[in-house]
Amino acid sequence: MTVRTRFAPSPTGRMHVGNLRTALYAYLIAKHENGSFMLRIEDTDQERFVPEALDIIYKTLDETGLVADEGPDKDGGYGPYVQSERQAEGIYLKYAKQLIEQGDAYYCFCDEERLASLKQTINGKEMSIYDKHCLHLSKEEIEANLAAGKPYVIRFNMPTEGTTTFSDVIYGDITVENAELEDLILIKSDGYPTYNFANVVDDHTMNITHVVRGNEYLSSAPKYNRIYEAFGWDVPVYIHCPLITDEDHNKLSKRSGHASYEDLINQGFLPEAVVNFVALLGWSPENDNEIFSLEELVKEFDYRRINKSPSVLDVTKLKWMNGEYFKAMDPDKFYEMALPYIKKTITKDYDLKKISEMVRTRIEVFPDIDEIIDFFEEVPDYDIEMYTHKKMKTNAETSLEVLKELLPLFEAQNDYTNDALFETLKGYVEKKECKNGFAMWPIRVAVSGKQMTPGGATEIMEVIGKEESIVRIKNAIEKLEKALG
């Protein structure tokens, strides 16, 4: 049997992290077994349809590397791959009418007023449970209503006695009382199939073997089973993924700021890091490794290792992971991606590629760049207490002395490469018989106004050049002299 999976998003907005995980797991299951991964667009909810959401779906799959083997733009022989197009071909109505002929479904002509009268409160929750009224209409009544053009839906005739058992790879067997299953609508009054019915028909007719979705659909699973059984179709393997929560263990929502793939990319995360992170939201590998390329995930992924517990979208961990990807990234590729962020902060004619390489291993997300390089543009105001460093054994007084002694050496120097500047400092340290940090620390603070910088003192001086370096050191001497009296 060839494993066939599908990602079937509804084009209603941005790609939620949960939807991305569904797509990723479906992709990994198929590729791990050398199977096929399909993209199907579920646009039966026309009221919520957002045209630009289609572009978001394609763009997200492209950026994350989740390339579909077949879909709306790549016919694999199971099309159309857009549900509205399938509806236009009468696919769903054909199967709904088959169920009617079998006695497993029926036309329902009840208007909104009658349906509203069926509402009742159960366990404090208002629910509408259909009473099978139209199931008992005679053939003549049905034909008369249809001939008169009376609006209708098609409902599935659920059994009212006994139980239905549903099997899921993650959650095991789940049994529900049939009395709890309402006669769900298969075809709506607008002629479109409901999400539930279209799913069953499409998954069967497209030979889908494994269905991945969120555990919020567990309650619908017994209804799916009943439809499959009515047709005499095989039920696919179901894999319901655990809930994703925010760091406060609340259901992930737009308010969290991290709910969608686009949110994360806009916040400076890399697509590869997001994919890696999302893979671990509910799944764990056999070893302790946490960094995986997509190809490595394909080899490692075993859906039986998905757990039931809710997964926390831990932004701190995601940032760490993103930082690891930056460290391993090709410097030229990083420079290309980081340049827009660097240019937002630096307007002076500096070697931006050198600055890029200085920050590559020191940031976790692209927006971190601004705060870490702003001193290249201008030294911020700082307190002279910054010159005090216990480990380097420096303070304001010793720093002033060092800066005054180093200033003429740097003024006389023409070679402002990092190596040449370091040799000058090294010679000074040897002559003064002090440790490197005793001289390096005052210079670092003088030229940056910061204690934490993406590069060392001489690396910074190489970038800003001789003229700017001398100006900054002189300003630092003046600041110290003024403060020390």
Coordinates of C-alpha atoms in Angstrom, one line a residue, residues 245-251 256 312-313:
T245 CA -0.8 26.3 23.9
D246 CA 1.0 29.6 24.7
E247 CA 3.4 29.8 27.6
D248 CA 0.6 30.4 30.0
H249 CA -1.0 27.1 28.9
N250 CA -3.9 28.9 27.2
K251 CA -5.0 27.8 23.7
S256 CA -0.3 35.6 21.7
V312 CA 3.7 24.7 24.7
L313 CA 5.0 27.1 22.1

